[in-house]
Coordinates of C-alpha atoms and ligand atoms in Angstrom, one line a residue:
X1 CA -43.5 20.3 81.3
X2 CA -40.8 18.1 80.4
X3 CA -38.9 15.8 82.3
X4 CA -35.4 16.3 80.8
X5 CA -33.2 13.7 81.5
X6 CA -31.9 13.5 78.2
X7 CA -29.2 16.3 77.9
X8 CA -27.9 15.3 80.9
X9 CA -27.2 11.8 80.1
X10 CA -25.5 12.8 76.7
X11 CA -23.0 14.8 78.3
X12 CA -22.1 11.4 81.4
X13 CA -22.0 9.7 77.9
X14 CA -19.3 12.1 76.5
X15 CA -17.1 12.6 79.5
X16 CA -17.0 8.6 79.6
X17 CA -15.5 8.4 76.4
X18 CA -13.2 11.6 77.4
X19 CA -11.7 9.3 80.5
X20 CA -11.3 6.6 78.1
X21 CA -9.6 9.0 75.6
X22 CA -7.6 10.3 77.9
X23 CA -6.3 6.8 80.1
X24 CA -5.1 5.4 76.3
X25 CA -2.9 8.6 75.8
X26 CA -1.5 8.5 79.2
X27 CA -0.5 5.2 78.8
X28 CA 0.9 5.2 75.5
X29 CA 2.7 8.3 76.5
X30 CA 3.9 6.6 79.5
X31 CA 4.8 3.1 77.9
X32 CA 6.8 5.4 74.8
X33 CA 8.9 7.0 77.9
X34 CA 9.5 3.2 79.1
X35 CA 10.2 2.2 76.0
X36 CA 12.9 5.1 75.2
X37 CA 14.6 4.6 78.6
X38 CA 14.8 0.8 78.2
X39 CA 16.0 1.3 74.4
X40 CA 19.0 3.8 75.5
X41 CA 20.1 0.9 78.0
X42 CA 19.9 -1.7 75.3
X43 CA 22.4 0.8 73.2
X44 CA 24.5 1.2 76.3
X45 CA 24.7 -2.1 76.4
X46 CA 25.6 -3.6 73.0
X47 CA 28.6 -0.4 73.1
X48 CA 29.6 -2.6 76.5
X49 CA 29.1 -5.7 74.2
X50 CA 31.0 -4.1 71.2
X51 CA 34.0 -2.8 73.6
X52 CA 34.5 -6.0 75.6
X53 CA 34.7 -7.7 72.0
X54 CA 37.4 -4.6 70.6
X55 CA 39.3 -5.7 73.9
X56 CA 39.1 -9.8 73.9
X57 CA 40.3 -8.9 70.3
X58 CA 43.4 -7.0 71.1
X59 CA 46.9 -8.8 70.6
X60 CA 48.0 -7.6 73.5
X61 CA 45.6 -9.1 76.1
X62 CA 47.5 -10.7 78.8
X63 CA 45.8 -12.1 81.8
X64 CA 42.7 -14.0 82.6
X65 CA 39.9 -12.2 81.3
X66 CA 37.2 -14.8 81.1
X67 CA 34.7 -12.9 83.0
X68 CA 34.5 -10.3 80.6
X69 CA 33.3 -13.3 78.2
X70 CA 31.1 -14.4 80.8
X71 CA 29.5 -11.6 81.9
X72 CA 29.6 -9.0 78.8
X73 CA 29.6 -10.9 75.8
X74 CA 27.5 -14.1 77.0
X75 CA 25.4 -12.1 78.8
X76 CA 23.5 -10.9 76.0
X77 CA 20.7 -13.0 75.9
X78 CA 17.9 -10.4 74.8
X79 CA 18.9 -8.0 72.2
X80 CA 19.8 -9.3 68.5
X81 CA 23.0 -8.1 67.3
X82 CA 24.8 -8.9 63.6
X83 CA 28.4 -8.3 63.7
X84 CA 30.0 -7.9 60.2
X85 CA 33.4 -6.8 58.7
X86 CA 34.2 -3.7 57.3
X87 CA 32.7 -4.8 53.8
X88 CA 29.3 -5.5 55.6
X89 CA 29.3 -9.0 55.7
X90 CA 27.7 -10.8 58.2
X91 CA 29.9 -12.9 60.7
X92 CA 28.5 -13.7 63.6
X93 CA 25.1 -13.1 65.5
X94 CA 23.3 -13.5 68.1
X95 CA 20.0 -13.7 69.7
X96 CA 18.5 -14.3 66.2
X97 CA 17.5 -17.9 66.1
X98 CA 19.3 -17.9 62.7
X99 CA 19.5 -21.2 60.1
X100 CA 22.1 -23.8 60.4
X101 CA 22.4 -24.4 56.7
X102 CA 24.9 -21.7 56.0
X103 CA 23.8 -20.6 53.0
X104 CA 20.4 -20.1 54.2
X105 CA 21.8 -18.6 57.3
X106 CA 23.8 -15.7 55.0
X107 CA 20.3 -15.3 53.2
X108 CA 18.5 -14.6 56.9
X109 CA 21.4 -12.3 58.5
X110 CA 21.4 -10.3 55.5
X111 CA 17.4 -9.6 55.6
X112 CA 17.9 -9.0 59.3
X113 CA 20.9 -6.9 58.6
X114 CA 18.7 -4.9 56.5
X115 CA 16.4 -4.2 59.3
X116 CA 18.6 -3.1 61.6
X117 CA 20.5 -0.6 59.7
X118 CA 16.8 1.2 59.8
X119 CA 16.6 0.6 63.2
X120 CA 19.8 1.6 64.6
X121 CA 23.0 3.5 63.4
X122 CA 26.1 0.4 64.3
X123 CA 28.8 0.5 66.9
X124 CA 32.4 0.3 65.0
X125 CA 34.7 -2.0 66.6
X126 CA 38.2 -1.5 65.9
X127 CA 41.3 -4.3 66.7
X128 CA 44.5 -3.8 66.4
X129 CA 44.1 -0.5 64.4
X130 CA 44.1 -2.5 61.0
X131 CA 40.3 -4.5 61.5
X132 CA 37.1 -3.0 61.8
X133 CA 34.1 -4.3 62.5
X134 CA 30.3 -2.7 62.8
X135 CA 27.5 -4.3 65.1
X136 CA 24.3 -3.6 64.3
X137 CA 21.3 -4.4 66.9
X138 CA 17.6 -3.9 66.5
X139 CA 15.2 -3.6 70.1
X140 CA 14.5 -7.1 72.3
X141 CA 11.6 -8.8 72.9
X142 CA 10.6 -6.6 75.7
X143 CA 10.4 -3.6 73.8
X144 CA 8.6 -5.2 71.1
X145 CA 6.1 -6.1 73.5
X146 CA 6.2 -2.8 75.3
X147 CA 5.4 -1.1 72.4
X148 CA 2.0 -3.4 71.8
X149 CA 1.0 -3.0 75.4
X150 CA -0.9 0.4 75.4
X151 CA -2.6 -0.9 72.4
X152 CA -3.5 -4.2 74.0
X153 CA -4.9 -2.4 76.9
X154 CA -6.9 0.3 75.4
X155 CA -8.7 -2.8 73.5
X156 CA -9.2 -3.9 76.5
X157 CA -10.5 -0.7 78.0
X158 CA -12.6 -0.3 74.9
X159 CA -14.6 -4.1 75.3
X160 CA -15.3 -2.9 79.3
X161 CA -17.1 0.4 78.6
X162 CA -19.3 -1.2 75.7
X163 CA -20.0 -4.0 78.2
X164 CA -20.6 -1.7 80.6
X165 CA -22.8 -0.1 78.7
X166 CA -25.1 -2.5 77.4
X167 CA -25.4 -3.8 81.2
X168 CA -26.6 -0.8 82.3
X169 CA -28.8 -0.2 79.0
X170 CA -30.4 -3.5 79.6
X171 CA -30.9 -3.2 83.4
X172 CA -32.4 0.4 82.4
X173 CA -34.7 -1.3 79.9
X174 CA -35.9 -4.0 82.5
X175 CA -36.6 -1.1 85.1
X176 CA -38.8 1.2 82.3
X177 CA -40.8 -2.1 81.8
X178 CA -41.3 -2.7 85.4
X179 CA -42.4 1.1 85.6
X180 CA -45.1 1.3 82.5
X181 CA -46.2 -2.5 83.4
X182 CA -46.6 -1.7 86.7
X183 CA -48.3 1.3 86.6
X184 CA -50.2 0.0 83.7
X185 CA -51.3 -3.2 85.8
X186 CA -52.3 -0.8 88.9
X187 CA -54.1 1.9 87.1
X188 CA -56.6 -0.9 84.9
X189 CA -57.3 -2.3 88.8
X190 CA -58.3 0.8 90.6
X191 CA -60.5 1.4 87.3
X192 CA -61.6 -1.9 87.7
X193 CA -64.0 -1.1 91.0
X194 CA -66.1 2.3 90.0
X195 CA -66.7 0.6 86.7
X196 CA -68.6 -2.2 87.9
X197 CA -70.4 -0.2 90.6
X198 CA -70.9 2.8 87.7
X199 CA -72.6 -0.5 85.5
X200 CA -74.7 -1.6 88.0
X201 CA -76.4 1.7 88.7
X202 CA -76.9 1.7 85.5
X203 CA -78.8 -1.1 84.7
X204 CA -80.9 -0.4 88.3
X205 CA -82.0 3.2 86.4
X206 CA -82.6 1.4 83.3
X207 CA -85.8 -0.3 85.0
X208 CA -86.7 2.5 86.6
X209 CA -89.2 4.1 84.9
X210 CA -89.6 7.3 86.5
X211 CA -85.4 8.1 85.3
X212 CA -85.0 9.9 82.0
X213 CA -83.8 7.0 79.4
X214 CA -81.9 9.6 77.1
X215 CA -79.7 10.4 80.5
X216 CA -79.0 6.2 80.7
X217 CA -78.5 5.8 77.0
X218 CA -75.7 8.9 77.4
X219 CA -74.3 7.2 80.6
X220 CA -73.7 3.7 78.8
X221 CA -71.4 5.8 75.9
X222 CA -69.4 7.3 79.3
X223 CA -69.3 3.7 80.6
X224 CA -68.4 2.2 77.0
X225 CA -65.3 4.8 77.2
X226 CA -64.3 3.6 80.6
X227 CA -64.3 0.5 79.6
X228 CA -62.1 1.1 76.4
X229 CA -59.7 2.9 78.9
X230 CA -59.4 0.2 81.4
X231 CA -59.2 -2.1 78.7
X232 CA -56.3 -0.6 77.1
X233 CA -54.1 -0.5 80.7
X234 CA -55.4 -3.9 81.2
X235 CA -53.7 -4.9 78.0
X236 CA -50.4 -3.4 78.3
X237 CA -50.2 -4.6 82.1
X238 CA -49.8 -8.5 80.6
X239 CA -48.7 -10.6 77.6
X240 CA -51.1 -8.8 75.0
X241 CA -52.9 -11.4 73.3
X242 CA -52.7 -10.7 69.3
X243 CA -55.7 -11.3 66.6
X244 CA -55.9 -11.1 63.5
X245 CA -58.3 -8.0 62.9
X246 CA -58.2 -5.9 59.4
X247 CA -56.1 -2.9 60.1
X248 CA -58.4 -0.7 57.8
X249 CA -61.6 -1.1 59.6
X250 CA -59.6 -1.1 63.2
X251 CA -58.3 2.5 62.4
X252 CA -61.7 3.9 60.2
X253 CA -63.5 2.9 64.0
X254 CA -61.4 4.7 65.9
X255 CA -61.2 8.0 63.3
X256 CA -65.1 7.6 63.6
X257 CA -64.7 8.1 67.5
X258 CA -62.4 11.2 66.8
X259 CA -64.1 12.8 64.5
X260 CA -67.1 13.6 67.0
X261 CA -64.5 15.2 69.2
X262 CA -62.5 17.6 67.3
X263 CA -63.2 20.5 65.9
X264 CA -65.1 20.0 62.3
X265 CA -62.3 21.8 60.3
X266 CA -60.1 19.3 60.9
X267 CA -61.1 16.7 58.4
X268 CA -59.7 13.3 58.5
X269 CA -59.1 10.9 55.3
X270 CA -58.5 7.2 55.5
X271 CA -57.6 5.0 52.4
X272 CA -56.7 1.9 51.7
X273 CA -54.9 0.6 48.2
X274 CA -57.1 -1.2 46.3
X275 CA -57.6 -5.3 47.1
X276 CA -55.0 -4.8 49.5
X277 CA -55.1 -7.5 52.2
X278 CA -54.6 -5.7 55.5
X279 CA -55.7 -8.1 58.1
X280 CA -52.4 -8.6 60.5
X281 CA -52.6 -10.4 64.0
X282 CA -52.6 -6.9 66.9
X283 CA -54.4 -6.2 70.1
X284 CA -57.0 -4.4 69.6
X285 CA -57.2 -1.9 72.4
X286 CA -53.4 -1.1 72.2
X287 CA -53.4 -0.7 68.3
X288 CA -56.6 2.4 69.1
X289 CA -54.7 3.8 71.2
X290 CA -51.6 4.0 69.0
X291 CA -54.0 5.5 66.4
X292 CA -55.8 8.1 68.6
X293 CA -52.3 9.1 69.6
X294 CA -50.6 9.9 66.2
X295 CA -54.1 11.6 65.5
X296 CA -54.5 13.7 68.4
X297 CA -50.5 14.8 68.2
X298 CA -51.7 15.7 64.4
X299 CA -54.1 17.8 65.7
X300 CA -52.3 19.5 68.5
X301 CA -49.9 20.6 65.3
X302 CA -52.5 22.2 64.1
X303 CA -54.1 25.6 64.9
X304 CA -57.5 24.9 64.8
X305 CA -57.8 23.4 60.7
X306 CA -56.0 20.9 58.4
X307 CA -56.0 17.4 57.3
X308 CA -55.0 14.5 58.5
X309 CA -54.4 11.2 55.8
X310 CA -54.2 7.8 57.0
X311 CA -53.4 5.5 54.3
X312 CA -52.7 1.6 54.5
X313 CA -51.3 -0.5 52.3
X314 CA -48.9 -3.7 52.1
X315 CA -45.7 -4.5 50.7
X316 CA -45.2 -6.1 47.3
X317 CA -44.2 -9.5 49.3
X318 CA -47.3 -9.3 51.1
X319 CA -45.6 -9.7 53.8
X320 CA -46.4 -6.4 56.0
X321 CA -48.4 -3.6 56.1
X322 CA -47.3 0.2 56.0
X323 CA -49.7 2.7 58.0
X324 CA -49.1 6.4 57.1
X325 CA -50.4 9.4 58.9
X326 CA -49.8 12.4 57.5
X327 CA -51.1 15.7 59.0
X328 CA -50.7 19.8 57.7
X329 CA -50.0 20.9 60.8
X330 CA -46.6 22.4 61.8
X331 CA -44.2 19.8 61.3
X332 CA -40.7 19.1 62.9
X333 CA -37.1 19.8 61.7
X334 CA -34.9 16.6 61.1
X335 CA -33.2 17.0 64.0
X336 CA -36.5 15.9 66.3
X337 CA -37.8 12.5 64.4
X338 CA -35.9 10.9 66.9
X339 CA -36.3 12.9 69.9
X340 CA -40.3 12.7 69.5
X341 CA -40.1 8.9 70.8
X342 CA -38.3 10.0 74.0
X343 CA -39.7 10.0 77.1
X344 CA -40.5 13.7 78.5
X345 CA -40.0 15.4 75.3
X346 CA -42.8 17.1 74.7
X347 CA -42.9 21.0 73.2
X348 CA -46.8 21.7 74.9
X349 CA -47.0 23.6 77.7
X350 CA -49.3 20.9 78.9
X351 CA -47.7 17.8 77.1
X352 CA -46.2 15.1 79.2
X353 CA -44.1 13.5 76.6
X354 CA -45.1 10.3 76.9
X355 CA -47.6 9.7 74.0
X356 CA -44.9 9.1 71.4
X357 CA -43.0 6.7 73.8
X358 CA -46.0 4.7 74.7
X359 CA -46.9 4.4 71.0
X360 CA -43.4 3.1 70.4
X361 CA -43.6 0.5 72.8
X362 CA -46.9 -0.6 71.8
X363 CA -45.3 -0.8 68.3
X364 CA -42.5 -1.9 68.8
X365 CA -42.4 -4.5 71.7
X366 CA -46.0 -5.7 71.3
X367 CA -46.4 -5.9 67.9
X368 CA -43.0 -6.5 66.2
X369 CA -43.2 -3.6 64.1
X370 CA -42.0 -0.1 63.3
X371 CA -42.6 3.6 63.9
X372 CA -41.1 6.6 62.7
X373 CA -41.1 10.0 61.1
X374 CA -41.3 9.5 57.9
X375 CA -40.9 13.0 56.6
X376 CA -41.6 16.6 58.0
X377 CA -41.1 19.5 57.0
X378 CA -41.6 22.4 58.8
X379 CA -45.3 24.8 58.4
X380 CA -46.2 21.9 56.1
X381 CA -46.8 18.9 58.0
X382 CA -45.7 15.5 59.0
X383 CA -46.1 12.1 58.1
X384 CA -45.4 9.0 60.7
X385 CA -45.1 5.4 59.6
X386 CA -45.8 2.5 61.2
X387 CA -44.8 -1.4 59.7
X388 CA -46.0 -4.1 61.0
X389 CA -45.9 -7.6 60.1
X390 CA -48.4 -9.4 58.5
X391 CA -49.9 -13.1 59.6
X392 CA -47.7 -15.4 58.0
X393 CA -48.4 -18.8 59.6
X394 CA -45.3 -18.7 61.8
X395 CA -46.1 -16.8 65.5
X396 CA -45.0 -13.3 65.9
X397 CA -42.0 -13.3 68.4
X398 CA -43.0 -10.5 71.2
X399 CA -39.6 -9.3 72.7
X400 CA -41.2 -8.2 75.7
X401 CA -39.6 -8.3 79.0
X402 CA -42.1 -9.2 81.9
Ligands
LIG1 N1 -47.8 15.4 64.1 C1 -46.8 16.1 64.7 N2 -46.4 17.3 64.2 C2 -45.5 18.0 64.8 N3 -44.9 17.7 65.9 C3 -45.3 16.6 66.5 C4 -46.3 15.7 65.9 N4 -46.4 14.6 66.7 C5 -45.6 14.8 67.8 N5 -44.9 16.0 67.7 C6 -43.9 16.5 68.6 O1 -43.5 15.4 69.5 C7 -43.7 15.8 70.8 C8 -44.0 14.6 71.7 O2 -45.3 14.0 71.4 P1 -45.9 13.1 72.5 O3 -44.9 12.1 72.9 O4 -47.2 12.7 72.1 O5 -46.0 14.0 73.8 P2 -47.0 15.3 74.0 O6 -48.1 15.1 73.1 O7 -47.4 15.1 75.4 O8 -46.2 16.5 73.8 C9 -44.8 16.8 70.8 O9 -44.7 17.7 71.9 C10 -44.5 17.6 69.5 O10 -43.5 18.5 69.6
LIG2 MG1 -49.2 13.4 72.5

């Protein structure tokens, strides 16, 4: 049974970043068609520009023809042009913002000049037959910033969608806490009632002398393990009080417990490395729970036999303690350390998925630590790791959200 949610999310994922893929070509496309048009104007223009000049030019203008200088030649305000003789000289320009000094000025049309014979192939201007000229132009302002535009927007685009995204991952967060918390919170109350009225009964049958004492002294081990469940959903329903308890003695109690109840040929191993310190501030109840978890996934990989290895020992800095299970059971590809921590994947026909992503969370958001696969190999086995942090003085931050 697995509640796949998963796949389905991947693929809203993908065809987000397809939409985003495909506004930024649409709009450069679309802004380099703008640009083109606007560019074959600008060329229309300065051959206006160089024509009026070829005309103003001529000898044999007679007439008023001031609006041709008005409206043609002074009219450029936008696109740079270099006009030069036939030698390639610069003589005049415009739209430049050019250096008075003149020598400096010759210095700063010839760079430009340089530019724009890449840009551009130059209008000739010819007066009187006998002078030549050439303008050169390169693209305006508008252009330029045409050409940035797409760009600008697709950054743009780009900071909304990973805003967007960690908005929603955050909301999503805040709602699976609500949910477990919740749940958690309930689940330890409705517990809450039969286990006192299951206690009581008990102690009324302990003074009863007629009740068979071996049936009471089997009913308080029942109670003791209702109490250890209500305890643990009690705990992860509120802040989780942390204390320092030795990790090594925590986990040897609860492979005790298991031991009873699987199957003989599984034998367990725990070890610690020799005067290791291993006492690090956890909740009690959660931290058995994360242990019975790995364990019982380590048996579940098994058919029937194998070994399972749990192994503590801390860093060289002293500064956090490594927990390693390691089972022979059937192990995982690669592919699947990951997916093992979602919710709903499970590969039992009677698995809900969830151990893994409760044992995370325990980890994780309650103790400040880590968990992950820290090798598997298929038909071999597989080894998880947790890290946690050590006491050192300064309070463990809990990033849980309530
Ligand atoms: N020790 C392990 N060896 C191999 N596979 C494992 C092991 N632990 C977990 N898994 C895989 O991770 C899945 C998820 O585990 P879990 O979250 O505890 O859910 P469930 O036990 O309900 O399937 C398991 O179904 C299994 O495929
Ligand atoms: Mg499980």
């Amino acid at each position: 049974m697995a509640l796949n949610l998963t796949e389905n999310r991947s693929q809203i994922r993908w065809g987000i970043v397809a939409f985003a893929v495909l506004i930024g070509i649409v709009s450069i496309f679309y802004t380099q068609d703008l640009v083109q048009e606007i560019a074959e104007r600008e060329q229309r223009q300065i051959e206006l520009y160089a024509k009026g000049l070829e005309f103003i030019g001529s000898s044999n203008l007679t007439g008023d023809y001031t609006f041709l200088m008005d409206e043609i030649i002074e009219a450029n305000h936008t696109i740079p042009v270099i006009m030069t003789d036939q030698d390639g000289n610069p003589i005049d320009s415009r739209n430049l913002n050019a250096p008075e000094n003149p020598e400096a000025q010759d210095k700063f049309l010839r760079k430009q000049l340089k530019r724009m014979k890449k840009l551009h192939s130059p209008v000739k201007m010819q007066i009187d037959t006998e002078l030549t000229y050439y303008v050169y132009y390169s693209d305006s302002e508008l252009i330029r910033r045409l050409q940035y535009f797409p760009y600008v927007q697709l950054t743009f685009i780009f900071i909304f969608f990973v805003l967007v995204y960690f908005i929603f991952r955050a909301a999503r967060q805040a709602e699976q806490n609500s949910v477990w918390v919740g749940l958690a919170k309930e689940t330890a109350h409705q517990l809450g009632t039969p286990l006192s009225s299951l206690m009581a009964w008990v102690e009324y049958f302990k003074v009863d002398e007629d009740f068979d004492q071996s049936i009471v002294t089997e009913l308080e081990k029942d109670i003791a393990r209702f109490q250890m469940i209500t305890n643990r959903f009690s705990s992860i329903g509120s802040v989780p009080t942390l204390k320092p308890e030795d990790v090594y003695l925590t986990a040897s109690g609860i492979v005790e417990y298991l031991k009873k109840r699987v199957s003989s040929k599984v034998k367990f191993r725990i070890g610690i490395e020799p005067y290791a310190d291993a006492v690090a501030p956890i909740n009690k109840p959660l931290f058995e729970w994360v242990i019975e978890n790995i364990c019982k996934n380590a048996v579940d990989a098994m058919s029937g036999r194998g070994e399972i290895e749990i192994y503590i020992r801390t860093t060289k800095d002293d500064r956090k303690i490594y927990i390693d299970i390691k089972d022979t059971g059937k192990g995982m590809s690669p592919s699947k350390f990951k997916d093992v921590f979602r919710p709903g994947f499970t590969t039992k026909k009677r698995g809900w998925g969830l151990g893994l992503t409760l044992v995370k969370r325990i980890v994780e958001n309650y103790h400040d630590g880590k968990i992950f696969v820290l090798r598997s190999e298929v038909n071999v086995g597989t080894t998880f790791r947790i890290i946690i942090p050590k006491e050192d003085g300064v309070p463990i931050e809990i990033n849980t959200m309530y």
